[in-house]
PDB file of C-alpha atoms in Angstrom:
ATOM      1  CA  MET A   1       0.151   0.129   0.197  1.00  0.00           C
ATOM      2  CA  ARG A   2       1.184   3.388  -0.884  1.00  0.00           C
ATOM      3  CA  PRO A   3       2.170   5.852   2.041  1.00  0.00           C
ATOM      4  CA  ASP A   4      -0.304   8.520   0.877  1.00  0.00           C
ATOM      5  CA  SER A   5      -3.130   5.524   0.610  1.00  0.00           C
ATOM      6  CA  GLU A   6      -2.025   4.419   4.357  1.00  0.00           C
ATOM      7  CA  ARG A   7      -2.455   7.799   5.846  1.00  0.00           C
ATOM      8  CA  ASP A   8      -6.266   7.736   4.106  1.00  0.00           C
ATOM      9  CA  PHE A   9      -6.804   4.360   5.837  1.00  0.00           C
ATOM     10  CA  ALA A  10      -5.703   5.644   8.904  1.00  0.00           C
ATOM     11  CA  GLN A  11      -7.913   8.766   8.836  1.00  0.00           C
ATOM     12  CA  TYR A  12     -10.957   6.861   7.726  1.00  0.00           C
ATOM     13  CA  VAL A  13     -10.514   4.583  10.719  1.00  0.00           C
ATOM     14  CA  ALA A  14     -10.182   7.172  13.234  1.00  0.00           C
ATOM     15  CA  ASN A  15     -13.205   9.097  11.599  1.00  0.00           C
ATOM     16  CA  ARG A  16     -15.258   6.007  11.679  1.00  0.00           C
ATOM     17  CA  LYS A  17     -14.018   3.488  14.584  1.00  0.00           C
ATOM     18  CA  GLN A  18     -16.268   4.861  17.522  1.00  0.00           C
ATOM     19  CA  ALA A  19     -19.478   4.572  15.211  1.00  0.00           C
ATOM     20  CA  LEU A  20     -18.673   0.995  14.006  1.00  0.00           C
ATOM     21  CA  TYR A  21     -18.068   0.234  17.641  1.00  0.00           C
ATOM     22  CA  ARG A  22     -21.047   1.317  18.961  1.00  0.00           C
ATOM     23  CA  VAL A  23     -23.129  -0.650  16.222  1.00  0.00           C
ATOM     24  CA  ALA A  24     -21.070  -3.746  17.115  1.00  0.00           C
ATOM     25  CA  TYR A  25     -21.477  -3.363  20.931  1.00  0.00           C
ATOM     26  CA  HIS A  26     -25.496  -2.950  20.422  1.00  0.00           C
ATOM     27  CA  LEU A  27     -25.583  -6.105  18.145  1.00  0.00           C
ATOM     28  CA  LEU A  28     -23.347  -8.109  20.426  1.00  0.00           C
ATOM     29  CA  GLY A  29     -23.842  -6.748  23.940  1.00  0.00           C
ATOM     30  CA  ASP A  30     -20.081  -7.262  24.764  1.00  0.00           C
ATOM     31  CA  ARG A  31     -17.111  -4.946  24.538  1.00  0.00           C
ATOM     32  CA  ASP A  32     -14.709  -7.535  23.832  1.00  0.00           C
ATOM     33  CA  ARG A  33     -16.600  -9.066  21.074  1.00  0.00           C
ATOM     34  CA  ALA A  34     -17.591  -5.930  19.633  1.00  0.00           C
ATOM     35  CA  ASP A  35     -13.889  -4.824  19.718  1.00  0.00           C
ATOM     36  CA  ASP A  36     -12.838  -8.209  17.925  1.00  0.00           C
ATOM     37  CA  ALA A  37     -15.909  -7.676  15.146  1.00  0.00           C
ATOM     38  CA  VAL A  38     -14.556  -4.162  14.305  1.00  0.00           C
ATOM     39  CA  GLN A  39     -10.901  -5.179  14.292  1.00  0.00           C
ATOM     40  CA  THR A  40     -11.911  -8.045  11.824  1.00  0.00           C
ATOM     41  CA  THR A  41     -13.654  -5.592   9.590  1.00  0.00           C
ATOM     42  CA  LEU A  42     -11.084  -3.142   9.547  1.00  0.00           C
ATOM     43  CA  THR A  43      -8.475  -5.851   8.708  1.00  0.00           C
ATOM     44  CA  VAL A  44     -10.528  -6.862   5.930  1.00  0.00           C
ATOM     45  CA  LEU A  45     -10.968  -3.394   4.822  1.00  0.00           C
ATOM     46  CA  TYR A  46      -7.306  -2.560   4.992  1.00  0.00           C
ATOM     47  CA  ALA A  47      -6.605  -5.629   2.529  1.00  0.00           C
ATOM     48  CA  ARG A  48      -9.307  -4.253   0.267  1.00  0.00           C
ATOM     49  CA  TRP A  49      -8.262  -0.396   0.406  1.00  0.00           C
ATOM     50  CA  GLY A  50      -6.694  -0.367  -2.856  1.00  0.00           C
ATOM     51  CA  ARG A  51      -9.967  -0.967  -4.548  1.00  0.00           C
ATOM     52  CA  VAL A  52     -12.226   1.543  -2.463  1.00  0.00           C
ATOM     53  CA  HIS A  53     -12.267   4.080  -5.179  1.00  0.00           C
ATOM     54  CA  GLU A  54     -14.600   1.719  -6.733  1.00  0.00           C
ATOM     55  CA  ILE A  55     -16.962   1.445  -4.031  1.00  0.00           C
ATOM     56  CA  GLU A  56     -19.950   4.589  -4.409  1.00  0.00           C
ATOM     57  CA  ASN A  57     -20.759   4.622  -0.711  1.00  0.00           C
ATOM     58  CA  LEU A  58     -17.941   3.615   1.402  1.00  0.00           C
ATOM     59  CA  ASP A  59     -19.521   4.281   4.858  1.00  0.00           C
ATOM     60  CA  GLY A  60     -22.386   2.046   3.875  1.00  0.00           C
ATOM     61  CA  TYR A  61     -20.046  -0.609   2.589  1.00  0.00           C
ATOM     62  CA  VAL A  62     -18.207  -0.625   6.150  1.00  0.00           C
ATOM     63  CA  HIS A  63     -21.292  -0.470   8.000  1.00  0.00           C
ATOM     64  CA  THR A  64     -22.370  -3.436   6.369  1.00  0.00           C
ATOM     65  CA  MET A  65     -19.268  -5.215   6.689  1.00  0.00           C
ATOM     66  CA  VAL A  66     -19.099  -4.542  10.517  1.00  0.00           C
ATOM     67  CA  VAL A  67     -22.741  -5.640  10.859  1.00  0.00           C
ATOM     68  CA  ARG A  68     -22.086  -8.996   9.141  1.00  0.00           C
ATOM     69  CA  GLU A  69     -19.171  -9.607  10.945  1.00  0.00           C
ATOM     70  CA  SER A  70     -21.135  -9.131  14.284  1.00  0.00           C
ATOM     71  CA  LEU A  71     -23.629 -11.472  12.832  1.00  0.00           C
ATOM     72  CA  ARG A  72     -21.289 -14.078  12.140  1.00  0.00           C
ATOM     73  CA  ASP A  73     -19.225 -13.493  15.380  1.00  0.00           C
ATOM     74  CA  ARG A  74     -22.831 -14.436  17.229  1.00  0.00           C
ATOM     75  CA  ARG A  75     -23.092 -17.767  15.231  1.00  0.00           C
ATOM     76  CA  ARG A  76     -19.586 -18.800  16.098  1.00  0.00           C
ATOM     77  CA  TRP A  77     -19.541 -21.604  19.044  1.00  0.00           C
ATOM     78  CA  LEU A  78     -17.137 -20.109  20.882  1.00  0.00           C
ATOM     79  CA  ALA A  79     -19.205 -16.788  21.230  1.00  0.00           C
ATOM     80  CA  TRP A  80     -21.559 -19.101  23.758  1.00  0.00           C
ATOM     81  CA  VAL A  81     -18.698 -19.941  26.134  1.00  0.00           C
ATOM     82  CA  ARG A  82     -18.910 -18.215  29.239  1.00  0.00           C
ATOM     83  CA  LEU A  83     -16.306 -18.412  31.808  1.00  0.00           C
ATOM     84  CA  SER A  84     -18.302 -16.891  34.442  1.00  0.00           C
ATOM     85  CA  PRO A  85     -22.276 -16.056  34.417  1.00  0.00           C
ATOM     86  CA  ALA A  86     -22.183 -12.375  34.979  1.00  0.00           C
ATOM     87  CA  THR A  87     -19.535  -9.544  34.051  1.00  0.00           C
ATOM     88  CA  PRO A  88     -17.061  -8.972  37.076  1.00  0.00           C
ATOM     89  CA  ASP A  89     -17.507  -5.460  36.965  1.00  0.00           C
ATOM     90  CA  VAL A  90     -20.059  -3.707  39.373  1.00  0.00           C
ATOM     91  CA  PRO A  91     -21.566  -0.738  37.711  1.00  0.00           C
ATOM     92  CA  VAL A  92     -21.210   2.472  39.611  1.00  0.00           C
ATOM     93  CA  ALA A  93     -24.527   4.203  40.538  1.00  0.00           C
ATOM     94  CA  SER A  94     -24.667   7.770  38.733  1.00  0.00           C
ATOM     95  CA  ALA A  95     -26.584  10.715  39.735  1.00  0.00           C
ATOM     96  CA  ASP A  96     -27.126  11.332  36.128  1.00  0.00           C
ATOM     97  CA  PRO A  97     -30.644  10.175  34.777  1.00  0.00           C
ATOM     98  CA  GLU A  98     -29.641   9.924  31.485  1.00  0.00           C
ATOM     99  CA  VAL A  99     -26.806   7.237  32.297  1.00  0.00           C
ATOM    100  CA  GLU A 100     -29.480   5.308  34.186  1.00  0.00           C
ATOM    101  CA  GLN A 101     -31.862   5.316  31.386  1.00  0.00           C
ATOM    102  CA  ARG A 102     -29.214   4.094  28.935  1.00  0.00           C
ATOM    103  CA  MET A 103     -28.131   1.428  31.182  1.00  0.00           C
ATOM    104  CA  LEU A 104     -31.864   0.502  31.344  1.00  0.00           C
ATOM    105  CA  LEU A 105     -32.288   0.538  27.958  1.00  0.00           C
ATOM    106  CA  ARG A 106     -29.000  -1.692  27.302  1.00  0.00           C
ATOM    107  CA  ALA A 107     -30.349  -4.380  29.920  1.00  0.00           C
ATOM    108  CA  ALA A 108     -33.732  -4.369  28.236  1.00  0.00           C
ATOM    109  CA  LEU A 109     -32.052  -4.977  24.707  1.00  0.00           C
ATOM    110  CA  ARG A 110     -30.046  -7.624  25.778  1.00  0.00           C
ATOM    111  CA  LYS A 111     -33.185  -9.633  26.872  1.00  0.00           C
ATOM    112  CA  LEU A 112     -34.767  -9.663  23.535  1.00  0.00           C
ATOM    113  CA  PRO A 113     -34.275 -12.373  21.178  1.00  0.00           C
ATOM    114  CA  GLU A 114     -31.624 -11.984  18.782  1.00  0.00           C
ATOM    115  CA  ARG A 115     -33.092 -11.220  15.611  1.00  0.00           C
ATOM    116  CA  GLN A 116     -35.500  -8.686  17.077  1.00  0.00           C
ATOM    117  CA  ARG A 117     -32.525  -6.824  18.692  1.00  0.00           C
ATOM    118  CA  THR A 118     -30.516  -6.742  15.834  1.00  0.00           C
ATOM    119  CA  VAL A 119     -33.574  -5.119  13.888  1.00  0.00           C
ATOM    120  CA  LEU A 120     -34.043  -2.327  16.557  1.00  0.00           C
ATOM    121  CA  VAL A 121     -30.376  -1.645  16.410  1.00  0.00           C
ATOM    122  CA  LEU A 122     -30.337  -1.249  12.808  1.00  0.00           C
ATOM    123  CA  ARG A 123     -33.484   0.526  12.406  1.00  0.00           C
ATOM    124  CA  PHE A 124     -32.867   3.091  15.487  1.00  0.00           C
ATOM    125  CA  LEU A 125     -29.567   3.104  16.430  1.00  0.00           C
ATOM    126  CA  CYS A 126     -28.214   2.847  12.677  1.00  0.00           C
ATOM    127  CA  ASP A 127     -31.228   4.937  11.369  1.00  0.00           C
ATOM    128  CA  LEU A 128     -31.740   2.447   8.418  1.00  0.00           C
ATOM    129  CA  PRO A 129     -34.939   2.348   6.538  1.00  0.00           C
ATOM    130  CA  VAL A 130     -37.189  -0.938   6.658  1.00  0.00           C
ATOM    131  CA  LEU A 131     -36.070  -1.806   3.263  1.00  0.00           C
ATOM    132  CA  GLU A 132     -32.191  -1.639   3.819  1.00  0.00           C
ATOM    133  CA  VAL A 133     -32.732  -3.705   7.083  1.00  0.00           C
ATOM    134  CA  ALA A 134     -34.469  -6.244   5.207  1.00  0.00           C
ATOM    135  CA  ALA A 135     -31.995  -6.387   2.231  1.00  0.00           C
ATOM    136  CA  LEU A 136     -28.920  -6.395   5.026  1.00  0.00           C
ATOM    137  CA  LEU A 137     -30.387  -9.387   7.141  1.00  0.00           C
ATOM    138  CA  GLY A 138     -31.818 -11.051   4.225  1.00  0.00           C
ATOM    139  CA  LEU A 139     -35.649 -10.945   5.656  1.00  0.00           C
ATOM    140  CA  ALA A 140     -39.023  -9.574   4.239  1.00  0.00           C
ATOM    141  CA  GLU A 141     -39.867  -6.091   4.658  1.00  0.00           C
ATOM    142  CA  GLY A 142     -43.120  -7.320   6.882  1.00  0.00           C
ATOM    143  CA  THR A 143     -40.661  -9.437   8.869  1.00  0.00           C
ATOM    144  CA  VAL A 144     -38.621  -6.718   9.693  1.00  0.00           C
ATOM    145  CA  LYS A 145     -41.775  -4.574  10.279  1.00  0.00           C
ATOM    146  CA  ALA A 146     -43.074  -7.541  12.634  1.00  0.00           C
ATOM    147  CA  HIS A 147     -39.754  -7.764  14.493  1.00  0.00           C
ATOM    148  CA  THR A 148     -39.913  -3.931  15.081  1.00  0.00           C
ATOM    149  CA  ASN A 149     -43.287  -4.043  16.474  1.00  0.00           C
ATOM    150  CA  ARG A 150     -43.122  -6.773  18.812  1.00  0.00           C
ATOM    151  CA  GLY A 151     -39.337  -5.794  19.886  1.00  0.00           C
ATOM    152  CA  LEU A 152     -40.612  -2.391  20.756  1.00  0.00           C
ATOM    153  CA  GLU A 153     -43.517  -3.424  22.883  1.00  0.00           C
ATOM    154  CA  ALA A 154     -41.268  -5.978  24.671  1.00  0.00           C
ATOM    155  CA  LEU A 155     -38.954  -3.151  25.650  1.00  0.00           C
ATOM    156  CA  ARG A 156     -41.954  -0.964  26.623  1.00  0.00           C
ATOM    157  CA  ARG A 157     -42.687  -3.626  28.785  1.00  0.00           C
ATOM    158  CA  GLN A 158     -39.378  -4.246  29.927  1.00  0.00           C
ATOM    159  CA  ILE A 159     -38.675  -0.670  30.830  1.00  0.00           C
ATOM    160  CA  GLY A 160     -42.042   0.096  32.062  1.00  0.00           C
ATOM    161  CA  THR A 161     -41.493  -2.759  34.720  1.00  0.00           C
ATOM    162  CA  ASN A 162     -38.104  -1.609  35.752  1.00  0.00           C
ATOM    163  CA  ALA A 163     -39.272   2.115  35.865  1.00  0.00           C
ATOM    164  CA  GLU A 164     -41.971   0.951  38.269  1.00  0.00           C
ATOM    165  CA  VAL A 165     -39.513  -1.215  40.432  1.00  0.00           C
ATOM    166  CA  ALA A 166     -37.188   1.820  40.480  1.00  0.00           C
ATOM    167  CA  ALA A 167     -39.680   4.195  41.739  1.00  0.00           C
TER     168      ALA A 167
END
C-alpha cells in the first residue's frame, strides 16, 4: 500500500471507528466481542483499501461489513462459551438520569431475542429504513416490521416494569 493510501486509511479509521464500535456493541452486547468484530472488519477493509475508489458509498459498505461480522460472530460456537455467569465489573450508580436510562435500555435490549435486537439496533441506532434492514438481514420487509413492532412492545414492557420497580 502506498504511504498516502495508508494515511487515507488511518484517517478513515480514526473518523469511523467509534460509530462502527457502537453498532457492533449494541448488536453483540459485549465490549470485547465488539472490539473483535470491528478489528476483523478493519483488517478486511485494509486488505481491500486499494479498491475502495470503486465503491460508491464507502461508509455504507463498511457499515454492512461490521454488521455482517457481528452477526457472524454470534453464530460462532466460541461466542456461547462463558467463563463466568456475570461480568465481574460492578456498575457504579450515577446521579445522571440519562446514564441510568441508557443502562436500563441496554439491559432491556439484551433480554430481547437476537433477531428483534438486531432489527431494533439497525432501525433506530443506525437509522436504516425497513428496506435496507430487510436487504442486509435477508428478510422480507413485513418480517422486519413485525420484529420492530414486537421488539418495541417488549422494550416498553421491560422498561415500564423496571421503571416501576426503581420508583
